[in-house]
Short mmCIF file of C-alpha atoms and ligand atoms in Angstrom, two decimals:
data_model
loop_
_atom_site.label_atom_id
_atom_site.label_comp_id
_atom_site.label_asym_id
_atom_site.label_seq_id
_atom_site.Cartn_x
_atom_site.Cartn_y
_atom_site.Cartn_z
CA MET S 187 -46.86 16.53 -96.01
CA LYS S 188 -48.60 13.36 -97.08
CA ILE S 189 -46.26 11.14 -98.97
CA LEU S 190 -46.69 8.07 -101.17
CA VAL S 191 -43.72 5.70 -101.44
CA LEU S 192 -43.75 3.06 -104.16
CA GLY S 193 -42.12 -0.34 -103.68
CA GLY S 194 -41.95 -2.94 -100.96
CA GLY S 195 -38.33 -3.85 -100.28
CA GLY S 196 -35.56 -2.90 -97.86
CA ARG S 197 -34.85 0.30 -99.84
CA GLU S 198 -38.41 1.47 -99.46
CA HIS S 199 -38.42 0.62 -95.71
CA ALA S 200 -35.26 2.78 -95.37
CA LEU S 201 -37.00 5.64 -97.22
CA VAL S 202 -40.09 5.36 -94.99
CA TRP S 203 -37.92 5.20 -91.88
CA LYS S 204 -36.16 8.48 -92.71
CA LEU S 205 -39.23 10.28 -94.11
CA LYS S 206 -41.01 9.48 -90.90
CA GLN S 207 -38.35 11.34 -88.88
CA SER S 208 -39.22 14.58 -90.64
CA PRO S 209 -41.40 16.90 -88.55
CA ARG S 210 -43.18 18.00 -91.73
CA VAL S 211 -44.47 14.49 -92.53
CA GLU S 212 -47.99 13.76 -91.40
CA LYS S 213 -48.85 10.57 -93.28
CA ILE S 214 -47.09 7.96 -95.39
CA TRP S 215 -48.63 5.40 -97.71
CA CYS S 216 -46.50 2.64 -99.16
CA ALA S 217 -47.58 0.53 -102.15
CA PRO S 218 -47.30 -2.39 -101.70
CA GLY S 219 -45.00 -2.14 -98.60
CA ASN S 220 -44.21 -5.20 -96.47
CA GLY S 221 -44.58 -6.58 -92.94
CA GLY S 222 -42.09 -4.17 -91.42
CA ILE S 223 -43.17 -1.08 -93.33
CA ALA S 224 -46.70 -1.75 -92.06
CA ALA S 225 -45.60 -0.64 -88.59
CA GLU S 226 -44.51 2.81 -89.88
CA ALA S 227 -46.79 3.60 -92.86
CA GLU S 228 -50.15 2.57 -94.28
CA CYS S 229 -49.52 -0.23 -96.75
CA VAL S 230 -51.74 -0.28 -99.82
CA ALA S 231 -52.11 -3.49 -101.77
CA ILE S 232 -51.20 -2.14 -105.23
CA ASP S 233 -48.40 -3.38 -107.41
CA ALA S 234 -45.80 -0.61 -107.74
CA GLY S 235 -45.49 -1.28 -111.50
CA ASP S 236 -49.17 -0.84 -112.16
CA VAL S 237 -49.32 2.78 -113.44
CA GLY S 238 -53.15 2.87 -113.85
CA ALA S 239 -53.77 1.66 -110.29
CA ILE S 240 -51.21 3.99 -108.75
CA VAL S 241 -52.68 7.02 -110.63
CA ALA S 242 -56.19 6.03 -109.50
CA PHE S 243 -54.99 5.76 -105.88
CA ALA S 244 -53.21 9.16 -106.00
CA GLU S 245 -56.35 10.69 -107.51
CA LYS S 246 -58.21 9.55 -104.37
CA VAL S 247 -55.71 10.48 -101.62
CA HIS S 248 -53.78 13.47 -103.23
CA PRO S 249 -50.28 12.90 -101.87
CA HIS S 250 -48.14 16.05 -101.64
CA LEU S 251 -45.18 14.04 -102.88
CA THR S 252 -44.64 10.59 -104.43
CA ILE S 253 -41.29 8.81 -104.30
CA VAL S 254 -40.50 5.89 -106.64
CA GLY S 255 -38.28 3.15 -105.20
CA PRO S 256 -37.87 0.48 -107.90
CA GLU S 257 -37.21 0.71 -111.65
CA LEU S 258 -40.35 -0.87 -113.01
CA PRO S 259 -42.76 2.11 -112.41
CA LEU S 260 -40.14 4.40 -114.02
CA VAL S 261 -39.76 2.21 -117.09
CA ASN S 262 -43.59 1.89 -117.27
CA GLY S 263 -43.95 5.70 -117.42
CA LEU S 264 -45.40 6.43 -113.98
CA THR S 265 -43.57 9.74 -113.50
CA ASP S 266 -44.80 10.99 -116.90
CA ALA S 267 -48.42 10.24 -115.88
CA PHE S 268 -47.91 12.19 -112.63
CA ARG S 269 -46.16 15.14 -114.27
CA GLN S 270 -48.89 15.46 -116.91
CA ARG S 271 -51.23 16.06 -113.96
CA ASN S 272 -48.82 18.38 -112.17
CA TRP S 273 -48.44 16.01 -109.24
CA PRO S 274 -45.06 16.27 -107.50
CA ILE S 275 -43.01 13.10 -107.96
CA VAL S 276 -39.34 12.06 -107.56
CA GLY S 277 -38.04 9.88 -110.36
CA PRO S 278 -36.89 10.24 -114.02
CA SER S 279 -39.20 10.10 -117.01
CA GLN S 280 -39.81 6.96 -119.04
CA HIS S 281 -37.38 8.21 -121.68
CA ALA S 282 -34.61 8.92 -119.16
CA ALA S 283 -35.23 5.60 -117.42
CA GLN S 284 -34.04 3.91 -120.67
CA LEU S 285 -30.57 4.49 -119.22
CA GLU S 286 -31.42 1.48 -117.04
CA GLY S 287 -34.17 -0.13 -119.06
CA SER S 288 -32.05 -0.60 -122.16
CA LYS S 289 -28.35 -1.48 -121.99
CA ILE S 290 -27.96 -0.60 -125.67
CA PHE S 291 -29.53 2.84 -125.15
CA SER S 292 -27.11 3.47 -122.27
CA LYS S 293 -24.04 2.22 -124.25
CA GLU S 294 -24.98 4.47 -127.17
CA PHE S 295 -25.47 7.39 -124.81
CA LEU S 296 -22.00 6.80 -123.20
CA ALA S 297 -20.31 6.52 -126.67
CA ARG S 298 -22.12 9.66 -128.00
CA HIS S 299 -20.77 11.72 -125.10
CA GLY S 300 -17.33 10.22 -124.77
CA ILE S 301 -17.89 8.91 -121.26
CA PRO S 302 -15.48 6.08 -120.29
CA THR S 303 -17.03 2.57 -120.40
CA ALA S 304 -16.26 -0.98 -121.54
CA LYS S 305 -15.75 -1.22 -125.29
CA MET S 306 -18.83 -2.64 -127.01
CA PHE S 307 -18.19 -5.28 -129.68
CA GLY S 308 -21.71 -5.25 -131.10
CA ALA S 309 -25.45 -5.60 -130.47
CA TYR S 310 -27.47 -8.47 -131.99
CA ASP S 311 -31.13 -9.28 -132.50
CA SER S 312 -30.81 -13.01 -133.10
CA ALA S 313 -28.91 -15.95 -131.52
CA ALA S 314 -27.40 -16.79 -134.91
CA GLU S 315 -25.84 -13.36 -135.19
CA VAL S 316 -24.41 -13.61 -131.67
CA TYR S 317 -22.89 -17.07 -132.37
CA ARG S 318 -21.25 -15.67 -135.47
CA ALA S 319 -19.79 -12.74 -133.53
CA LEU S 320 -18.62 -15.02 -130.76
CA HIS S 321 -16.42 -16.95 -133.20
CA SER S 322 -14.16 -13.94 -133.68
CA ALA S 323 -14.58 -12.34 -130.25
CA PRO S 324 -11.78 -12.18 -127.63
CA PHE S 325 -12.54 -14.16 -124.41
CA SER S 326 -13.31 -13.58 -121.65
CA LEU S 327 -16.15 -11.16 -122.53
CA VAL S 328 -19.33 -9.86 -121.07
CA ILE S 329 -22.79 -10.61 -122.49
CA LYS S 330 -25.62 -8.38 -121.62
CA ALA S 331 -29.33 -8.73 -122.29
CA ASP S 332 -30.77 -5.34 -123.29
CA GLY S 333 -33.81 -5.07 -121.04
CA LEU S 334 -34.80 -5.44 -117.39
CA CYS S 335 -33.99 -8.99 -116.27
CA ALA S 336 -34.07 -8.78 -112.46
CA GLY S 337 -30.27 -8.79 -112.22
CA LYS S 338 -29.88 -11.98 -114.31
CA GLY S 339 -29.14 -10.41 -117.66
CA VAL S 340 -25.37 -10.02 -117.37
CA PHE S 341 -23.00 -12.95 -117.89
CA LEU S 342 -19.20 -12.90 -117.67
CA ALA S 343 -18.33 -15.59 -120.25
CA PRO S 344 -14.92 -17.25 -119.83
CA ASP S 345 -15.07 -19.15 -123.16
CA PHE S 346 -17.15 -19.90 -126.26
CA ALA S 347 -19.04 -22.89 -124.74
CA ALA S 348 -20.21 -20.94 -121.65
CA ALA S 349 -21.18 -17.93 -123.85
CA LYS S 350 -23.17 -20.11 -126.24
CA ASP S 351 -24.99 -21.77 -123.34
CA PHE S 352 -26.02 -18.36 -121.90
CA VAL S 353 -27.18 -17.01 -125.30
CA GLU S 354 -29.17 -20.15 -125.92
CA ARG S 355 -30.99 -19.91 -122.63
CA VAL S 356 -31.73 -16.19 -123.02
CA MET S 357 -32.43 -15.85 -126.77
CA GLU S 358 -33.70 -19.27 -127.80
CA LYS S 359 -35.39 -20.57 -124.66
CA ASN S 360 -36.46 -17.06 -123.52
CA GLU S 361 -35.53 -17.84 -119.90
CA LEU S 362 -35.38 -14.16 -118.99
CA GLY S 363 -38.57 -13.11 -120.83
CA PRO S 364 -38.81 -10.25 -123.28
CA GLY S 365 -35.95 -8.30 -121.57
CA GLY S 366 -33.54 -10.93 -122.92
CA LYS S 367 -33.39 -9.49 -126.48
CA PRO S 368 -31.40 -8.03 -128.14
CA ILE S 369 -28.03 -8.92 -126.73
CA LEU S 370 -24.77 -6.92 -126.62
CA LEU S 371 -21.17 -8.08 -126.24
CA GLU S 372 -18.53 -6.02 -124.46
CA GLU S 373 -14.99 -6.22 -123.15
CA THR S 374 -14.37 -7.39 -119.59
CA LEU S 375 -13.13 -4.70 -117.24
CA GLU S 376 -10.96 -5.42 -114.21
CA GLY S 377 -10.70 -3.52 -110.98
CA ASP S 378 -12.68 -2.67 -107.81
CA GLU S 379 -16.29 -1.81 -108.19
CA LEU S 380 -17.81 1.34 -106.62
CA SER S 381 -21.39 2.59 -106.56
CA PHE S 382 -21.66 6.37 -107.00
CA ILE S 383 -25.14 7.72 -106.49
CA ILE S 384 -26.33 11.29 -107.07
CA LEU S 385 -29.55 13.16 -106.40
CA THR S 386 -30.44 15.73 -109.05
CA ASP S 387 -33.35 17.98 -109.99
CA GLY S 388 -32.10 18.32 -113.58
CA ASN S 389 -30.08 21.47 -112.92
CA HIS S 390 -28.22 20.86 -109.66
CA TYR S 391 -26.87 17.70 -108.19
CA ALA S 392 -25.50 16.33 -104.92
CA PRO S 393 -23.47 13.14 -104.57
CA LEU S 394 -24.62 10.79 -101.76
CA VAL S 395 -22.02 9.10 -99.52
CA PRO S 396 -20.06 6.32 -101.30
CA THR S 397 -21.08 2.69 -100.88
CA ARG S 398 -20.01 -0.72 -101.96
CA ASP S 399 -22.29 -3.75 -102.12
CA HIS S 400 -21.77 -7.52 -102.07
CA LYS S 401 -23.58 -9.41 -104.83
CA ARG S 402 -22.53 -13.05 -104.40
CA VAL S 403 -24.43 -15.23 -102.02
CA PHE S 404 -21.46 -16.68 -100.04
CA ASP S 405 -18.41 -15.35 -98.21
CA GLY S 406 -15.34 -14.57 -100.30
CA ASN S 407 -17.57 -13.65 -103.29
CA GLN S 408 -18.45 -17.34 -103.91
CA GLY S 409 -21.69 -18.68 -105.30
CA PRO S 410 -24.29 -17.19 -107.60
CA ASN S 411 -25.22 -13.49 -107.90
CA THR S 412 -28.10 -12.17 -105.81
CA GLY S 413 -30.01 -8.90 -105.54
CA GLY S 414 -27.42 -7.91 -102.88
CA MET S 415 -26.25 -9.53 -99.64
CA GLY S 416 -25.13 -6.37 -97.88
CA ALA S 417 -23.50 -3.01 -98.32
CA TYR S 418 -21.43 -0.53 -96.35
CA SER S 419 -20.59 3.14 -96.54
CA THR S 420 -17.51 4.96 -95.32
CA ASP S 421 -15.95 8.14 -96.66
CA GLU S 422 -12.63 6.25 -97.01
CA LEU S 423 -14.07 4.42 -100.00
CA LEU S 424 -13.69 7.59 -102.03
CA PRO S 425 -10.51 9.63 -101.58
CA ASP S 426 -10.89 13.32 -102.68
CA ALA S 427 -8.75 12.88 -105.82
CA LEU S 428 -10.87 9.95 -107.04
CA ARG S 429 -14.09 11.83 -106.27
CA GLU S 430 -12.85 14.73 -108.44
CA THR S 431 -11.91 12.39 -111.26
CA ILE S 432 -15.38 10.78 -111.20
CA ARG S 433 -17.08 14.19 -111.10
CA LYS S 434 -15.09 15.48 -114.04
CA THR S 435 -14.94 12.38 -116.26
CA ILE S 436 -18.24 10.70 -115.47
CA ILE S 437 -20.84 12.66 -113.54
CA GLU S 438 -20.68 16.04 -115.26
CA PRO S 439 -20.35 14.68 -118.81
CA THR S 440 -23.39 12.47 -118.06
CA LEU S 441 -25.52 15.32 -116.82
CA ARG S 442 -24.39 17.51 -119.75
CA GLY S 443 -25.08 14.63 -122.18
CA LEU S 444 -28.62 14.19 -120.88
CA SER S 445 -29.29 17.86 -121.18
CA ALA S 446 -27.78 18.06 -124.72
CA ASP S 447 -29.97 15.05 -125.73
CA GLY S 448 -33.04 16.88 -124.40
CA ILE S 449 -33.61 14.26 -121.67
CA PRO S 450 -34.26 16.13 -118.46
CA TYR S 451 -33.35 13.87 -115.52
CA GLN S 452 -34.73 14.26 -112.06
CA GLY S 453 -34.31 11.85 -109.16
CA PHE S 454 -31.62 9.45 -107.99
CA LEU S 455 -29.01 8.35 -110.56
CA TYR S 456 -26.92 5.35 -109.65
CA ILE S 457 -23.65 4.93 -111.55
CA GLY S 458 -21.96 1.51 -111.22
CA LEU S 459 -18.24 2.01 -111.81
CA MET S 460 -15.22 -0.23 -112.33
CA LEU S 461 -12.08 1.49 -111.00
CA THR S 462 -9.71 0.26 -113.73
CA LYS S 463 -5.96 0.96 -114.07
CA SER S 464 -6.83 3.46 -116.80
CA GLY S 465 -9.42 5.24 -114.64
CA PRO S 466 -13.03 4.84 -113.55
CA LYS S 467 -15.37 3.40 -116.24
CA VAL S 468 -19.16 3.08 -116.25
CA LEU S 469 -20.53 -0.43 -115.92
CA GLU S 470 -24.17 0.55 -115.70
CA PHE S 471 -26.72 3.16 -114.84
CA ASN S 472 -29.63 2.60 -112.54
CA CYS S 473 -32.36 5.18 -112.34
CA ARG S 474 -32.99 4.78 -108.66
CA LEU S 475 -31.25 4.09 -105.37
CA GLY S 476 -29.62 0.67 -105.17
CA ASP S 477 -30.83 -1.95 -102.69
CA PRO S 478 -29.07 -2.59 -100.27
CA GLU S 479 -26.90 0.48 -100.85
CA ALA S 480 -29.84 2.75 -99.95
CA GLN S 481 -30.05 1.21 -96.50
CA ALA S 482 -26.37 1.96 -95.82
CA ILE S 483 -26.63 5.45 -97.32
CA LEU S 484 -29.79 6.51 -95.56
CA ALA S 485 -28.43 5.31 -92.19
CA ARG S 486 -25.89 8.16 -92.52
CA LEU S 487 -28.39 10.77 -93.48
CA ASP S 488 -28.40 13.96 -91.38
CA PHE S 489 -30.93 16.13 -93.20
CA ASP S 490 -34.72 16.31 -93.60
CA LEU S 491 -35.36 13.79 -96.43
CA ALA S 492 -38.96 14.95 -97.01
CA GLU S 493 -37.80 18.58 -97.47
CA ILE S 494 -34.98 17.70 -99.83
CA LEU S 495 -37.05 15.32 -101.99
CA GLY S 496 -39.81 17.92 -102.10
CA ASP S 497 -37.18 20.40 -103.41
CA VAL S 498 -36.11 17.89 -106.04
CA ALA S 499 -39.65 17.49 -107.30
CA ALA S 500 -40.03 21.26 -107.44
CA GLY S 501 -36.73 21.67 -109.33
CA LYS S 502 -34.97 23.67 -106.60
CA LEU S 503 -32.45 21.31 -105.02
CA ASN S 504 -29.83 23.05 -102.85
CA PRO S 505 -26.93 20.55 -102.67
CA SER S 506 -25.45 22.23 -99.59
CA LYS S 507 -28.49 21.07 -97.55
CA LEU S 508 -27.43 17.39 -97.88
CA ARG S 509 -25.44 16.63 -94.66
CA TRP S 510 -24.16 13.29 -93.62
CA LYS S 511 -23.16 11.68 -90.35
CA PRO S 512 -19.37 11.18 -90.20
CA GLY S 513 -18.21 7.63 -89.61
CA ALA S 514 -19.67 4.61 -91.36
CA SER S 515 -22.63 2.32 -91.78
CA ALA S 516 -23.28 -1.26 -92.72
CA CYS S 517 -26.22 -3.32 -93.85
CA VAL S 518 -26.17 -7.12 -93.50
CA VAL S 519 -28.91 -8.91 -95.49
CA LEU S 520 -30.52 -11.97 -93.92
CA THR S 521 -31.95 -14.33 -96.58
CA SER S 522 -34.15 -17.39 -96.74
CA GLY S 523 -32.22 -20.64 -96.96
CA GLY S 524 -31.69 -21.58 -100.61
CA TYR S 525 -31.92 -18.03 -102.01
CA PRO S 526 -31.20 -17.03 -104.80
CA GLY S 527 -32.44 -20.48 -105.80
CA LYS S 528 -35.63 -22.06 -104.48
CA PHE S 529 -36.63 -21.32 -100.91
CA GLU S 530 -39.67 -21.93 -98.66
CA PRO S 531 -41.48 -18.85 -97.38
CA GLY S 532 -43.69 -18.61 -94.27
CA LYS S 533 -40.96 -19.10 -91.62
CA THR S 534 -41.68 -17.33 -88.31
CA ILE S 535 -39.14 -14.56 -87.48
CA ASP S 536 -38.06 -14.12 -83.81
CA GLY S 537 -35.60 -11.86 -82.04
CA LEU S 538 -36.44 -8.54 -83.73
CA THR S 539 -37.03 -6.66 -80.50
CA ALA S 540 -33.70 -7.83 -78.98
CA ALA S 541 -31.90 -6.91 -82.29
CA GLY S 542 -33.41 -3.44 -82.41
CA GLN S 543 -32.22 -2.62 -78.87
CA ILE S 544 -28.59 -2.29 -79.97
CA ASN S 545 -27.52 1.25 -80.21
CA GLY S 546 -27.48 2.59 -83.80
CA VAL S 547 -29.22 -0.47 -85.23
CA LYS S 548 -32.29 -0.40 -87.41
CA VAL S 549 -33.74 -3.67 -88.78
CA LEU S 550 -35.20 -2.90 -92.22
CA HIS S 551 -37.65 -5.35 -93.74
CA ALA S 552 -37.56 -6.70 -97.33
CA GLY S 553 -39.36 -10.01 -97.65
CA THR S 554 -41.61 -10.14 -94.59
CA LYS S 555 -45.37 -10.19 -94.07
CA LEU S 556 -47.74 -10.33 -91.21
CA ALA S 557 -49.59 -13.64 -90.64
CA GLY S 558 -52.00 -12.86 -87.83
CA ASP S 559 -49.82 -11.57 -85.01
CA ALA S 560 -46.67 -13.24 -86.26
CA LEU S 561 -44.13 -11.90 -88.67
CA VAL S 562 -43.09 -14.47 -91.32
CA THR S 563 -40.68 -14.59 -94.24
CA SER S 564 -42.16 -13.95 -97.68
CA GLY S 565 -39.16 -13.43 -99.95
CA GLY S 566 -35.56 -14.38 -100.69
CA ARG S 567 -34.04 -11.32 -99.04
CA VAL S 568 -35.85 -11.06 -95.73
CA LEU S 569 -34.23 -8.38 -93.55
CA GLY S 570 -31.46 -5.77 -93.86
CA VAL S 571 -29.86 -5.34 -90.43
CA THR S 572 -28.46 -1.83 -90.66
CA ALA S 573 -26.19 0.07 -88.33
CA ALA S 574 -24.47 3.47 -88.24
CA ALA S 575 -21.46 4.12 -85.94
CA ALA S 576 -18.24 6.13 -85.63
CA SER S 577 -16.18 3.62 -87.63
CA ILE S 578 -16.72 0.81 -90.11
CA GLU S 579 -15.51 -1.69 -87.45
CA ALA S 580 -18.09 -0.47 -84.94
CA ALA S 581 -20.90 -0.38 -87.53
CA LEU S 582 -20.18 -3.95 -88.57
CA ALA S 583 -19.91 -5.12 -84.99
CA CYS S 584 -23.32 -3.66 -84.15
CA ALA S 585 -24.97 -5.01 -87.32
CA TYR S 586 -23.52 -8.55 -86.74
CA GLU S 587 -24.48 -8.57 -83.04
CA ALA S 588 -28.01 -7.62 -83.98
CA ALA S 589 -28.13 -10.21 -86.84
CA SER S 590 -27.11 -12.95 -84.36
CA ARG S 591 -30.14 -12.17 -82.26
CA ILE S 592 -32.61 -12.84 -85.15
CA HIS S 593 -33.82 -16.35 -85.93
CA PHE S 594 -35.92 -18.00 -88.60
CA ALA S 595 -35.62 -21.52 -90.01
CA GLY S 596 -32.93 -21.63 -92.70
CA VAL S 597 -31.59 -18.09 -92.12
CA HIS S 598 -28.42 -17.28 -94.05
CA TYR S 599 -26.15 -14.25 -94.23
CA ARG S 600 -22.63 -13.40 -95.22
CA LYS S 601 -20.08 -12.98 -92.48
CA ASP S 602 -17.66 -10.85 -94.46
CA ILE S 603 -19.65 -7.66 -95.34
CA GLY S 604 -17.29 -4.75 -95.23
CA ALA S 605 -14.27 -7.01 -94.61
CA HIS S 606 -12.43 -5.46 -97.53
CA ALA S 607 -12.72 -1.99 -95.99
CA THR S 608 -11.37 -3.16 -92.63
CA ARG S 609 -8.49 -5.05 -94.37
CA LEU S 610 -7.57 -1.94 -96.37
CA LYS S 611 -7.56 0.15 -93.24
CA ALA S 612 -5.49 -2.40 -91.29
CA ALA S 613 -2.96 -2.37 -94.11
CA GLY S 614 -2.81 1.46 -93.96
CA ASP S 615 -4.03 1.82 -97.55
P1 AMP K 773 -24.52 -4.40 -114.82
O1 AMP K 773 -25.94 -4.81 -114.56
O2 AMP K 773 -24.21 -3.99 -116.19
O3 AMP K 773 -23.87 -3.59 -113.77
O4 AMP K 773 -23.70 -5.76 -114.54
C1 AMP K 773 -23.81 -6.48 -113.26
C2 AMP K 773 -22.43 -6.78 -112.79
O5 AMP K 773 -21.70 -7.48 -113.81
C3 AMP K 773 -21.56 -5.59 -112.45
O6 AMP K 773 -21.80 -5.13 -111.14
C4 AMP K 773 -20.19 -6.14 -112.61
O7 AMP K 773 -19.81 -6.94 -111.50
C5 AMP K 773 -20.36 -7.12 -113.79
N1 AMP K 773 -20.00 -6.45 -115.09
C6 AMP K 773 -20.85 -5.82 -115.88
N2 AMP K 773 -20.16 -5.37 -116.95
C7 AMP K 773 -18.90 -5.73 -116.81
C8 AMP K 773 -17.70 -5.57 -117.59
N3 AMP K 773 -17.71 -4.92 -118.75
N4 AMP K 773 -16.58 -6.09 -117.08
C9 AMP K 773 -16.54 -6.74 -115.96
N5 AMP K 773 -17.60 -6.90 -115.15
C10 AMP K 773 -18.76 -6.43 -115.55
#
């Protein structure tokens, strides 16, 4: 098989790493890829969101399968362009990708099919309407911009002043671009968050192993939100009874709802859940694997990824073929100093060989590029040091030992990835 992977972050490096282990894979292109992916696939300098350029490239090289990593190509209609030409591709249609691309679309979908979620107070096209609604709204509440805003479109507002400030920046100063309008207001949910990701061909589905990510930049969930500072996976995150509840009250109604609405869904579906006192509720849908959840999930994979994704594209997924390594995995993200604010790229990265020598460790690249013979930083999230082992403690120990061997000026990473899991275990929960 010749495979084209779209995207250039840690998630796409993890996909390339596992696809490459398949005996049926002969060649992988990655558009645009990054400095680490370049060692394992042929990187092509095309923006993953540029539908016309990707179609033109595929016309030339004829991949047997194309796999979409990020959301932008989905929302831009890439999979529709491929399917019109009968080219095998993994990822939902532009219509289905509205589950992620429009928060209002997804809230209306959830309401229509009676799927548990935070109560929506209203959706508004103008700042004046939001201010009026905020006067009678109960605080704290959650404000969400409708469109894609690179993770910056959700604000947990403690009071009127903070809410007004956010709405002003998003709707009047357009700080988030066109994705900032309209805006919706919803109730604040409390509980633990859990990411539940499935792979589906539209008829059958298989849940992937459970993961949890860490969004804040500093230890103890302090500081601003980021794209993700790390993730871990262990089966203990999801007791059987909870898994069954999520299947019955969330996953199956979602798949039935999509089918009833005439929206065939094929690919990865990420469901962000809040485990509230009154049961699991949907926070959001993403139409793809999460990043860095993908790194933790794929580290536990024990099946032929190219075969299974080929089956998904052909509409013949056999869920029993998805097998997972027992134990656990962890991904610790190393960032540029200053991220998620301003940072300086171009720092030389050392220690990767020593880090990769630790058993069970794979260093996945996100924001790196080659500058001559040297590997340098080129983004906020630079590397995802990923490890799989027999227990969460062992996976974390390996990942942290490897991370300590890597150096670049200003490097920052959280020291408490997975700490919640080890604390729960120690307490016998
Ligand atoms: P979303 O993009 O909708 O998942 O929002 C990003 C993050 O904001 C989530 O992972 C939650 O931590 C938080 N969040 C979103 N909606 C709510 C809500 N209704 N209540 C509490 N937290 C929320």
